[in-house]
Each structure stands twice: as C-alpha cells, then as structure tokens.
mmCIF file of C-alpha atoms in Angstrom:
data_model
loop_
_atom_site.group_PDB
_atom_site.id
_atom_site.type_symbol
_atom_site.label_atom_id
_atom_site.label_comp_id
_atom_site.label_asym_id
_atom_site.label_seq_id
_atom_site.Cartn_x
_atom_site.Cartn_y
_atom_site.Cartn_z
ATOM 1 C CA UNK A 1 31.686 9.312 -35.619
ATOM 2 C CA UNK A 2 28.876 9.166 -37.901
ATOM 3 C CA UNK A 3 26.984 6.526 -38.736
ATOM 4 C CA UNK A 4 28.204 6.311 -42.176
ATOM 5 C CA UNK A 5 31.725 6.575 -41.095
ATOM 6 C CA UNK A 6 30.668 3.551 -38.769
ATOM 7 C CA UNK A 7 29.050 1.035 -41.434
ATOM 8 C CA UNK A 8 32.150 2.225 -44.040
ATOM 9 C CA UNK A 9 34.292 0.614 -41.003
ATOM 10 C CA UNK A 10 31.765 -1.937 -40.553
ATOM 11 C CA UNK A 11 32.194 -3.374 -43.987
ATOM 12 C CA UNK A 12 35.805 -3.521 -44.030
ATOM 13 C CA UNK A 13 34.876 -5.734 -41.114
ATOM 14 C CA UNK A 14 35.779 -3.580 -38.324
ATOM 15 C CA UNK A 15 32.973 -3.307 -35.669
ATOM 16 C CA UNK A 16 32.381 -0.559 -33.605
ATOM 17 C CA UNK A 17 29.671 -0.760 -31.275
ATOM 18 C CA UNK A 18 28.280 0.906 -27.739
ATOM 19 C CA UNK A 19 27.056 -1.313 -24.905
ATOM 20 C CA UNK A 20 23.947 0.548 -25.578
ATOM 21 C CA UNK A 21 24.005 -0.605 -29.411
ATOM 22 C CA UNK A 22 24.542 -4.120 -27.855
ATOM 23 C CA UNK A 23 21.959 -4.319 -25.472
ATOM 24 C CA UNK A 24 19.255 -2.892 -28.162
ATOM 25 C CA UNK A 25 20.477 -5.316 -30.313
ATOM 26 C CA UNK A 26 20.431 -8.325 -27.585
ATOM 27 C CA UNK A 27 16.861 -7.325 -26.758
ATOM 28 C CA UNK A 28 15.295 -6.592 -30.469
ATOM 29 C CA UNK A 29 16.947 -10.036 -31.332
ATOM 30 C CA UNK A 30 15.338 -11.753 -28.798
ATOM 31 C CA UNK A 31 11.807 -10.731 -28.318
ATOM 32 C CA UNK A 32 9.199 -13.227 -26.564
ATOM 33 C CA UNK A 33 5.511 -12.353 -27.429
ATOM 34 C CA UNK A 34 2.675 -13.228 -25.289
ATOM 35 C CA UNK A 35 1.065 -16.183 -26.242
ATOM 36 C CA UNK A 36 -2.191 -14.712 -26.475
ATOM 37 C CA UNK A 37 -5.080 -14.617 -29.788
ATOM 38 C CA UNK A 38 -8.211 -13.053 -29.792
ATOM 39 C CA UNK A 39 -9.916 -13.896 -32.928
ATOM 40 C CA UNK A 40 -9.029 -14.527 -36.582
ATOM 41 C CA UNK A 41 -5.926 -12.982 -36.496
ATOM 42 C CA UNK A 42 -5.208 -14.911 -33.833
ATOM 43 C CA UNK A 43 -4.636 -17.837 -36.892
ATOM 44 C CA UNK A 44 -2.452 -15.634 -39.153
ATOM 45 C CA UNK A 45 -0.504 -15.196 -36.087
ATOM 46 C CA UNK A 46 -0.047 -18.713 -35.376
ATOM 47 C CA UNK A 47 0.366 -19.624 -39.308
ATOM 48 C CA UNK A 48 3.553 -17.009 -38.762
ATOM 49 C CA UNK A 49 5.306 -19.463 -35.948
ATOM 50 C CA UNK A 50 4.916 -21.944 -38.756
ATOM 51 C CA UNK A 51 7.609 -23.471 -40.891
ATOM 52 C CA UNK A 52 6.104 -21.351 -44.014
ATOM 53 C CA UNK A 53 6.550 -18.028 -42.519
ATOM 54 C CA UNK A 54 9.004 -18.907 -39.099
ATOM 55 C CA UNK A 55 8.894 -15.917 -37.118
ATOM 56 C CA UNK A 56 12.087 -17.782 -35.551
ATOM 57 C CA UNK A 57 14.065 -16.136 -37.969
ATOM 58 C CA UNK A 58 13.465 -13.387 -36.106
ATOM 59 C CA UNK A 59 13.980 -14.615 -32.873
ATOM 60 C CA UNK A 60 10.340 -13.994 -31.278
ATOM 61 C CA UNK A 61 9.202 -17.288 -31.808
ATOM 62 C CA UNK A 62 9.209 -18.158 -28.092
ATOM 63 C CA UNK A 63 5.124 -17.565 -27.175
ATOM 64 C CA UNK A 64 5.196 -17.212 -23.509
ATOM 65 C CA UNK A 65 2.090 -18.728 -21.575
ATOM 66 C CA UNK A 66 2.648 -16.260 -18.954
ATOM 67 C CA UNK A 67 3.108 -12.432 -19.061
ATOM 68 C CA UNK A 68 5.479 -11.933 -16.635
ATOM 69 C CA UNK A 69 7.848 -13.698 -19.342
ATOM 70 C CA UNK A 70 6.688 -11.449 -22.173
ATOM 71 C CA UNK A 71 7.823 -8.517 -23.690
ATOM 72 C CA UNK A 72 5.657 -8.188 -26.299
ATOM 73 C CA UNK A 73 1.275 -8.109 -26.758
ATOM 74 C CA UNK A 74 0.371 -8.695 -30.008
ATOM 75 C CA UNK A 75 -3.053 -7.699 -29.627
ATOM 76 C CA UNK A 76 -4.699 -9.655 -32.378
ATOM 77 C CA UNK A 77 -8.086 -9.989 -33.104
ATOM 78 C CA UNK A 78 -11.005 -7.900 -32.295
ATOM 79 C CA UNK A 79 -11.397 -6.631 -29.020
ATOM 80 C CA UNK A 80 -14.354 -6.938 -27.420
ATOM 81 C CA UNK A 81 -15.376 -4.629 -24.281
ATOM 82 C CA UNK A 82 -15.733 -7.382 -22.392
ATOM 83 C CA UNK A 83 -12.296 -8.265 -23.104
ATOM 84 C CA UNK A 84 -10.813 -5.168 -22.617
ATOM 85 C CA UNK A 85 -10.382 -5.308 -19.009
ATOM 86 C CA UNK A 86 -8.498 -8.373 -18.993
ATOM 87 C CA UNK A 87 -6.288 -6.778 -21.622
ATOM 88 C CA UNK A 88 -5.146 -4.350 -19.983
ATOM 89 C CA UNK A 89 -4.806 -6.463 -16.685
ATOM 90 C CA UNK A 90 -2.228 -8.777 -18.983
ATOM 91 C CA UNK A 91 -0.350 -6.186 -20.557
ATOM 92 C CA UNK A 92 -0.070 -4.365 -16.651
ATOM 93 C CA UNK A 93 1.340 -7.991 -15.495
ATOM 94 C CA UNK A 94 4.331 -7.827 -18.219
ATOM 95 C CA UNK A 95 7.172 -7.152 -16.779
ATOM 96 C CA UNK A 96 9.224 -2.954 -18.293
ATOM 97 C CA UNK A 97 10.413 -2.716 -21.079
ATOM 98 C CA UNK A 98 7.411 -4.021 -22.669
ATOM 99 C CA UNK A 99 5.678 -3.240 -26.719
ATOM 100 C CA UNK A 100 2.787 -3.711 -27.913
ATOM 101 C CA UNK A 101 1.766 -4.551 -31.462
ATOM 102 C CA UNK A 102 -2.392 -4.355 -32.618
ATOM 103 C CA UNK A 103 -2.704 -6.659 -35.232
ATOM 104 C CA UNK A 104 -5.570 -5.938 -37.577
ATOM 105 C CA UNK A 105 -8.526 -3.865 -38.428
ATOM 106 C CA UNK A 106 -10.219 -4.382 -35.516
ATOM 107 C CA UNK A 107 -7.226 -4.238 -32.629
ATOM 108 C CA UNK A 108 -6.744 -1.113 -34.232
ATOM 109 C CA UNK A 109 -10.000 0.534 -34.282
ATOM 110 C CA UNK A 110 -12.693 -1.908 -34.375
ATOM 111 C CA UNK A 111 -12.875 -3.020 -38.157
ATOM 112 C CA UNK A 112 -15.682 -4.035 -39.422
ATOM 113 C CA UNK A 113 -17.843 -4.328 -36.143
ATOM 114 C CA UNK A 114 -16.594 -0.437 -35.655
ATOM 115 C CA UNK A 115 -20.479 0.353 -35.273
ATOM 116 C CA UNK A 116 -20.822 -2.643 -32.915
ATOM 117 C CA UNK A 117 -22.234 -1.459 -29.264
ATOM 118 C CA UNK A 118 -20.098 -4.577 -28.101
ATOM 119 C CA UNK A 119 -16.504 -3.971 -29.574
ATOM 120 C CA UNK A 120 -13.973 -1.767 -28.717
ATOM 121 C CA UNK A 121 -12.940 0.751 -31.118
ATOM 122 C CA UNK A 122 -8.999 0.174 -31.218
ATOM 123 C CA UNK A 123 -6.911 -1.243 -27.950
ATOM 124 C CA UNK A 124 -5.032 2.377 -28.101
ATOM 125 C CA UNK A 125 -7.998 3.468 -25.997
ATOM 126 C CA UNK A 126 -6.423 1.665 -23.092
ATOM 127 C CA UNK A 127 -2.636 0.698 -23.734
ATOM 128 C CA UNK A 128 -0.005 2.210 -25.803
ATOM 129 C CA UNK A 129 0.440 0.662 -29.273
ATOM 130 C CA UNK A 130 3.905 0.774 -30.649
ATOM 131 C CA UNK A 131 3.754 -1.171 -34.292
ATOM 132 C CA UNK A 132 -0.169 -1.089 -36.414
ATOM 133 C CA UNK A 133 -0.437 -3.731 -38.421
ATOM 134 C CA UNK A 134 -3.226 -2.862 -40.401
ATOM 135 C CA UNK A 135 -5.445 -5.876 -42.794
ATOM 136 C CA UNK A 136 -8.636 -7.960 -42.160
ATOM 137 C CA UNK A 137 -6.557 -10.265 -41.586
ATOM 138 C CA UNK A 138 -3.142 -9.500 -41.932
ATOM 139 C CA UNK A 139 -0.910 -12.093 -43.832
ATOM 140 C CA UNK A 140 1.258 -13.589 -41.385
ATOM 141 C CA UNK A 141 4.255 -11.450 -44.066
ATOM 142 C CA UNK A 142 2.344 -8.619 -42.545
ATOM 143 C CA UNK A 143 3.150 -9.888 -38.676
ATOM 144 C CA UNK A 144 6.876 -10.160 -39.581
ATOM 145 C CA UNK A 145 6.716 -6.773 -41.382
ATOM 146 C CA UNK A 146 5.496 -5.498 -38.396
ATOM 147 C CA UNK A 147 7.568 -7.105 -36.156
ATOM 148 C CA UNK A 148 10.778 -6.347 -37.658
ATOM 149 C CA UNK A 149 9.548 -2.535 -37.437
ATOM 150 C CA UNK A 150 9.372 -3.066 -33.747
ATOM 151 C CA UNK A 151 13.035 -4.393 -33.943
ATOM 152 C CA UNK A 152 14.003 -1.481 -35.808
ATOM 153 C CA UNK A 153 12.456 0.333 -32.908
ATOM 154 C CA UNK A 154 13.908 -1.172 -29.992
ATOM 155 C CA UNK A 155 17.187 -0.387 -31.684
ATOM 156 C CA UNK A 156 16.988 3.198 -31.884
ATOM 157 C CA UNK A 157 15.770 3.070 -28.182
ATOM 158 C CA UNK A 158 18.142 5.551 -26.119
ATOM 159 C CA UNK A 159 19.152 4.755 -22.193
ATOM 160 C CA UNK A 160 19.531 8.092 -21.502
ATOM 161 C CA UNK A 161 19.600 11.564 -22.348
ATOM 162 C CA UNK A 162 16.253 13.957 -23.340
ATOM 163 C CA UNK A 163 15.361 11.001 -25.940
ATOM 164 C CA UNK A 164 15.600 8.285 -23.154
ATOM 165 C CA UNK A 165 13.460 5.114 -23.763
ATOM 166 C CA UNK A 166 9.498 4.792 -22.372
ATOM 167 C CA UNK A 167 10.040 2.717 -19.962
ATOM 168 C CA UNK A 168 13.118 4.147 -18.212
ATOM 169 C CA UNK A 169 11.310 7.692 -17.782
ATOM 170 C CA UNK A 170 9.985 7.722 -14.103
ATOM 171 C CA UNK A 171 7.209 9.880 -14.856
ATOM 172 C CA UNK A 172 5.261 6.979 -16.930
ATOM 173 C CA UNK A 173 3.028 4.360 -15.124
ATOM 174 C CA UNK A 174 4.243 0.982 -14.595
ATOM 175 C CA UNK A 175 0.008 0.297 -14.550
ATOM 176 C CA UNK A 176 -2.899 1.473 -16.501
ATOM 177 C CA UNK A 177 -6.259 1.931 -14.909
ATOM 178 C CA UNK A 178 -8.644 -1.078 -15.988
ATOM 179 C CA UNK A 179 -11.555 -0.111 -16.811
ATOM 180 C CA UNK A 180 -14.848 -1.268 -15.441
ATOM 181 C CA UNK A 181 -18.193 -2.658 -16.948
ATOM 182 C CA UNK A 182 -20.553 -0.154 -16.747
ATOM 183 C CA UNK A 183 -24.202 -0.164 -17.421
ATOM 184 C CA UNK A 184 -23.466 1.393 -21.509
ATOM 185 C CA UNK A 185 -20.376 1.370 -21.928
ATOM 186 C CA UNK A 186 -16.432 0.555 -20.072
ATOM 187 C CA UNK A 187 -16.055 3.087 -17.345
ATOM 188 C CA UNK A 188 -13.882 4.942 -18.405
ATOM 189 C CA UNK A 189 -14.474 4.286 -21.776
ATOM 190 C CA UNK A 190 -10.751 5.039 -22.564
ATOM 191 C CA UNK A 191 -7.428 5.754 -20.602
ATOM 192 C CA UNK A 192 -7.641 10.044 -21.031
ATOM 193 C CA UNK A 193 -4.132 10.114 -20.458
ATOM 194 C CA UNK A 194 -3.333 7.718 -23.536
ATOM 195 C CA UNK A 195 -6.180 8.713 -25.504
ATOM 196 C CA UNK A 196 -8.098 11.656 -26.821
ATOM 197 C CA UNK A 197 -10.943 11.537 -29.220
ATOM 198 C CA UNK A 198 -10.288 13.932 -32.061
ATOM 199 C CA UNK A 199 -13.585 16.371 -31.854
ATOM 200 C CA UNK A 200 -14.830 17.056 -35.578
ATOM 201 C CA UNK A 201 -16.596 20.548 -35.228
ATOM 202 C CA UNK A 202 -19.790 20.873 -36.762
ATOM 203 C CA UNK A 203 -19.831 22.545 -40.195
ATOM 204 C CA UNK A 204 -21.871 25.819 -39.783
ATOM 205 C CA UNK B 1 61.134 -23.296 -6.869
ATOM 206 C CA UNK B 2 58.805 -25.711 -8.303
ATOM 207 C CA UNK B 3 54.946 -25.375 -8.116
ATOM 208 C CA UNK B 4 52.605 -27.609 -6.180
ATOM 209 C CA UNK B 5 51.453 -30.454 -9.060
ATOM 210 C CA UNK B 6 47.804 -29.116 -8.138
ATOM 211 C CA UNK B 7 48.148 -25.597 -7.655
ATOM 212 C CA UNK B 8 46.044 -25.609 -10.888
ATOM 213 C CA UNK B 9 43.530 -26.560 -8.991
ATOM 214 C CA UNK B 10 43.090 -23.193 -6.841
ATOM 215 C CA UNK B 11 43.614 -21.451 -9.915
ATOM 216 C CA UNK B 12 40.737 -23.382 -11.835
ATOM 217 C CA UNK B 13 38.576 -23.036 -8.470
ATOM 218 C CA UNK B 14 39.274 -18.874 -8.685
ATOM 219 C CA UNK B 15 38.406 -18.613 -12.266
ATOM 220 C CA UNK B 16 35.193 -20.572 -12.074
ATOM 221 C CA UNK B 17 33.996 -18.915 -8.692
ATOM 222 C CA UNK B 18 34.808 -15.197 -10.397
ATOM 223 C CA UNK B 19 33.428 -15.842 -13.598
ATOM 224 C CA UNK B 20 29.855 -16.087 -12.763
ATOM 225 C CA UNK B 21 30.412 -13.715 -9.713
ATOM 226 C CA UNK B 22 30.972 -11.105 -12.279
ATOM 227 C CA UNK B 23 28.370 -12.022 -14.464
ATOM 228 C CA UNK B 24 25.524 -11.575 -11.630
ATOM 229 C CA UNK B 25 27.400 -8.710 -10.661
ATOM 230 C CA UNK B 26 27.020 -6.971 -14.122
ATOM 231 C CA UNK B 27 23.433 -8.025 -13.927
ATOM 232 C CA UNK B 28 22.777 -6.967 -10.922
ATOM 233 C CA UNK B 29 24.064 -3.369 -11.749
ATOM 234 C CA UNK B 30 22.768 -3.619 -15.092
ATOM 235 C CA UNK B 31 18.818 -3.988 -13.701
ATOM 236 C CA UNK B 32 19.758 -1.685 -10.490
ATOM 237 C CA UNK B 33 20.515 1.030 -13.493
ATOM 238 C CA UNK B 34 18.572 0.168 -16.863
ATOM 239 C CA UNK B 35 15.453 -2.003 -15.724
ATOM 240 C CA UNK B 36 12.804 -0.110 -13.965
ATOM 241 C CA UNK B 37 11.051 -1.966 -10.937
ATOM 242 C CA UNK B 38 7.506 -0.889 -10.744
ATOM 243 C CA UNK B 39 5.883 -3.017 -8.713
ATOM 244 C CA UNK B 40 1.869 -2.956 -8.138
ATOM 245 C CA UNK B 41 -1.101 -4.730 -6.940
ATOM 246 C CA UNK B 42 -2.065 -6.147 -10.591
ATOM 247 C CA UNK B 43 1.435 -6.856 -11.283
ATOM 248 C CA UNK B 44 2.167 -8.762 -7.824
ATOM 249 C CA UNK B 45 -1.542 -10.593 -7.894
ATOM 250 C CA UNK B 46 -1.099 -14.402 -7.865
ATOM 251 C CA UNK B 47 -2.448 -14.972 -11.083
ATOM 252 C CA UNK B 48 -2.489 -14.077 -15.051
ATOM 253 C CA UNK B 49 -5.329 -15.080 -16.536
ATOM 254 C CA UNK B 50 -6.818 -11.602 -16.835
ATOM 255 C CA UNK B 51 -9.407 -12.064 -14.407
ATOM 256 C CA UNK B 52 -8.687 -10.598 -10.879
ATOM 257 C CA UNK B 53 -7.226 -12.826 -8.437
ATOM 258 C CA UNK B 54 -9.168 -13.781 -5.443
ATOM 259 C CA UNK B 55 -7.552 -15.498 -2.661
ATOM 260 C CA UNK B 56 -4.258 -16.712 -2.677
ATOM 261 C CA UNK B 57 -2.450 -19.563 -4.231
ATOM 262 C CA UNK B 58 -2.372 -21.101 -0.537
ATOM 263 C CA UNK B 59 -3.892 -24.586 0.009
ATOM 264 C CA UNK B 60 -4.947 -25.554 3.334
ATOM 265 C CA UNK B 61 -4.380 -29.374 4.252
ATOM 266 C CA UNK B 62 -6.187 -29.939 7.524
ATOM 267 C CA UNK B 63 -3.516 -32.264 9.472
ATOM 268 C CA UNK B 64 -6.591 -34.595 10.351
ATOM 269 C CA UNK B 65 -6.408 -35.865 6.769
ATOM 270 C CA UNK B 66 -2.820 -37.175 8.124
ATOM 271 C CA UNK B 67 -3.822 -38.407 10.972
ATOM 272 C CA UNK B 68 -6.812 -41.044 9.753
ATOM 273 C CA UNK B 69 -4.564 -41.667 7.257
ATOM 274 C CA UNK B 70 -1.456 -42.454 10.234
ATOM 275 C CA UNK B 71 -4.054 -44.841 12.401
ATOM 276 C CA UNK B 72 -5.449 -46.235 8.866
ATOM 277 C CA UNK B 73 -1.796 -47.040 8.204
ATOM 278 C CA UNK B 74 -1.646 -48.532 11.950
ATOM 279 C CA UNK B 75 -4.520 -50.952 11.863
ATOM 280 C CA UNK B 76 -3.461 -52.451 8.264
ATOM 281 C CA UNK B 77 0.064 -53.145 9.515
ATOM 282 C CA UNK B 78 -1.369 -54.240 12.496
ATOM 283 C CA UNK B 79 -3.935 -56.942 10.306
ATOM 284 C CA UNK B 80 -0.251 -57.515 8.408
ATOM 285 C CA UNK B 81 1.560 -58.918 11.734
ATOM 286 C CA UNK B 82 -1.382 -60.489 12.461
ATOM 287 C CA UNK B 83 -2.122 -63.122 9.517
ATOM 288 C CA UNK B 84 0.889 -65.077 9.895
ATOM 289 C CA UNK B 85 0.241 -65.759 13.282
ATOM 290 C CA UNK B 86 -3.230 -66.623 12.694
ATOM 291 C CA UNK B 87 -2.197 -69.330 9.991
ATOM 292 C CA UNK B 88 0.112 -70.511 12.277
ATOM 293 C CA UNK B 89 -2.006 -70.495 15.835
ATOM 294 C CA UNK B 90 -2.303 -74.249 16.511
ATOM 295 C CA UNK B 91 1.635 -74.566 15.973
ATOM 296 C CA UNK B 92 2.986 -72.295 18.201
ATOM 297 C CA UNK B 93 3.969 -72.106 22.200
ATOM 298 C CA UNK B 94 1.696 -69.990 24.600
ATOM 299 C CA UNK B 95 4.585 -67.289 24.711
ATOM 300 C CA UNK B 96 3.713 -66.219 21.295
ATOM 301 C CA UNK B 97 0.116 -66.157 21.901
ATOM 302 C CA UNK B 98 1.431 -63.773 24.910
ATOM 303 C CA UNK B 99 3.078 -61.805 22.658
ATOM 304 C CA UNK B 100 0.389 -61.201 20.014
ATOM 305 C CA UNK B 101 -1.602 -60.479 22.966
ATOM 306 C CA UNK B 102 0.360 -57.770 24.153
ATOM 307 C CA UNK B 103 1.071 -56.549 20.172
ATOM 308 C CA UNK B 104 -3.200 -56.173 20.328
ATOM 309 C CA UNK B 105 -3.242 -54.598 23.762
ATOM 310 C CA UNK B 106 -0.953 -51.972 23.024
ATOM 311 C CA UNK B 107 -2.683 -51.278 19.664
ATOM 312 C CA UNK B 108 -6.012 -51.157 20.870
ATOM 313 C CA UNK B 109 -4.248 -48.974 24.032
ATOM 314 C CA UNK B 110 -3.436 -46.359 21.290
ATOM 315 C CA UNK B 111 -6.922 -46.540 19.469
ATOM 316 C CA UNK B 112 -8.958 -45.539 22.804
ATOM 317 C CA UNK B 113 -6.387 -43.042 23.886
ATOM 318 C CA UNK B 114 -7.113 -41.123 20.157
ATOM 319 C CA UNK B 115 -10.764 -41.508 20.004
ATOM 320 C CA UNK B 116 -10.912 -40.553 23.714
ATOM 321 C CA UNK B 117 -8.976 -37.171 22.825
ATOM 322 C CA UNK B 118 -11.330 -36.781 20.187
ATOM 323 C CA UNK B 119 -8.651 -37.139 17.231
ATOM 324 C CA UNK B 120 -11.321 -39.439 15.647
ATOM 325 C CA UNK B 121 -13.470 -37.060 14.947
ATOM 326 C CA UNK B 122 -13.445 -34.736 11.622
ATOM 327 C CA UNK B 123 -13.127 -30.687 12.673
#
C-alpha cells in the first residue's frame, strides 16, 4: 500500500499503522534532551522550555540531569577544546539510540571564534550530528524547527533491512575515542572515522 | 452448577498477574531484538560529569566510628541511671547503694576490658 493510499484511508479515519510506525512514533514523540548548555545558546535553549516557545508541545521538554536518561545532545554553544573531551565522554555515556543536534554557529563550526587557537571548529569533528541548526544565536523557533526535523527523522528510521537505523547496525561504535590535550592542539584533533577535512588544492 | 461467590477473585488475581507479565515480556523481547547493548568502560564509569571517574562511588565507614559512638552511648545512659539515685542517696536502703554499686562495677568492668583490647584507640 502506498503511502498515499494510506493517508486517503487515514482521513476517512481509518488507521493503518506498523509496530515499526508505532514505535518511531512513540520515540520521536517523546524525546528527552540532555540538560546540558554551553554558552549563549545555551539561553535560547532554555527560553524554548519556556511558556513563550514550550518545547513541551513537542514532547522533549523533559531536560535530563543525567545522560544515561537522554536521548538527545543538543550541543549548544561554542565548543571549546577544552570542552571537547568531556563532550564526547557525555554523549558516549547516553544510552543507543541516541541524536545529536549542534545548535549554532559555533557547535557547528566554530562561528565567530572560527580563527580562535582555543575553539573547536564544529562538534562533527568528534560525534555525529544529526539536525544543524545554524544562527548566532538561534531563536528558540529555530530549536523547535530543528527539533521537529529530528522527529521527522526518527520517523523514517527503519528496524531492519539495507536502510536499517544507526544504531541497530553492529558495525558502528557504541564509543568514540576522546580525544586528549595535547601540547597544540586535541590529539587527535578529530575522530578520522567521522570526519575528513575537505583538502582545497592549490591553484597552479 | 453454581459458581463459587469469589471465584472472581482467581479470575481478577490471573488477569492482574498476566497483564504486566506480558508487558515485561514484550519489553524484554523488544530490547533483546531492537535496543543494542553496547556496554564500555566510559559508559559503565560511576560518574557523568564529563570528567573521568576516579575511584568508585564506595564510602568506607571505619566501624571504630561505631564503636566510640556505642561506649559514648554507654557512659551517658550510664550518667542517666545514675542521677536519680544520686538525688535520692540519703533516702534510700543500703541494698540500693549495692545495686548502683554493682550497675558501676560492671560498667567500669566493660570500659577496661575495651581499652585493654585496644578498641579505644583510633586505627
């Protein structure tokens, strides 16, 4: 059946559904992110849990303390190497299936301390980023923009078959290496297996 | 032939035992087949604040803090038992002077015996 077919039925109020359709939609409705700010869009984050904006339309407004509750890193704010380590040791703690969102500029390469010797250029160095929210900072519109793309996500997620979902492909680390504080720079300065620099060649 | 007036009651008791027996069963077959475990020494470590754990979450309680705090607890009863017969010395027979004799004897009995074991003193 096609998915027209199956919203045609839908809005004659017959619903047809697969327990995989009901589990994506069980999980994208119910998303806890970790509670867990870096800098100013840290605030715009918070301002979103407000009344104003009430991410708890959305069902994500539960901010767990602890990651082995979350499912979700919004990494937002600028990262800073010294930070990055403990990023990365966080986001290894959550518990599969697990998403992360970079919030802003800087999360998602550094922003306007790019040139900085002191800030990491985008968190995708080290963990997989599912949602980019770019803005300096993003409206807290921007967040639930964002997050409802990760919903929309989760939804298409597959539990098996060639498309099967990150997390249930054996293959893919439950951990990422944390990287170290070396004398320049973060040893390694990014996760190789998650990240490769695009080389510009020089122009002759 | 009529039904026992609380043969509901078995009935009740099977629903509400199978109900949530099949619930954790689902679970549990729904995380055996659809929720990876992938365990590993950052994910097990005791804490999550970022930084690495050192140490464990263990507290050690030396059992000597119990023990002053047992023969602390001794001694104040003992000064407890002892007021009211001090207020009331000059009116009382020599049979309870005996006694609160004896009550001091044994005391003090159990004092020497623990500082001559050497419980008194902090390890």
């Amino acid at each position: 059946m096609s998915d027209a077919e199956r919203e045609d039925l839908r809005r004659h109020g017959i619903l047809l559904t697969s327990l995989e359709e009901l589990y994506n939609w069980g999980r994208s409705n119910s998303i806890w992110p970790l509670q867990f700010g870096l800098a100013c869009c840290a605030i715009e984050m918070i301002a979103a849990a407000t009344a104003r904006f009430d991410i708890a339309r959305f069902g994500a407004e539960i901010f767990r303390p602890s990651p082995r509750q979350a499912d979700l890193m919004i990494v937002s704010g600028t990262v800073t190497k010294k930070m990055a380590p403990l990023v990365v040791r966080l986001w290894n703690q959550m518990p599969e299936p697990k998403y992360c969102i970079a919030m802003g500029a800087c999360a998602i390469s550094g922003g306007p301390f790019k040139q900085g010797y002191n800030v990491l250029k985008g968190i995708d160095r080290f963990i997989p980023v599912d949602i980019y929210i770019p803005g300096c900072p993003p409206r807290p519109e921007a967040l639930l923009h964002g997050l409802t793309q990760l919903q929309e996500k989760i939804k298409a997620e597959r539990l098996a078959g060639p498309d099967t979902a990150r997390h249930l492909r054996p293959e893919n680390p439950g951990e990422f290496p944390i990287p170290d504080y070396g004398a320049h720079d973060l040893q390694p300065p990014n996760n190789p297996a998650l990240f490769s620099p695009p080389s510009l060649p020089r122009k002759p | 032939m009529s039904e026992h007036p609380h043969a509901f009651l078995a009935l009740f008791l099977g629903v509400a035992l199978a109900f949530p027996l099949l619930l954790l069963a689902v679970a549990w077959l729904w995380v055996k087949f659809f929720q990876p475990r992938r365990p590993g020494p950052v994910k097990n470590a005791t804490y999550e604040c970022g930084l690495p754990a050192t140490g464990d979450s263990w507290i050690q309680f030396k059992a000597h803090y119990y023990l002053y705090a047992i023969l602390f607890l001794i001694f104040d009863v003992e000064v407890l038992f002892l007021l009211p017969f001090a207020v009331a010395m000059t009116g009382l027979p020599s049979g309870a002077l005996i006694a609160m004799l004896v009550f001091i004897l044994l005391l003090a009995e159990g004092l020497v015996w623990a500082w001559a074991r050497g419980h008194l003193e902090w390890k």
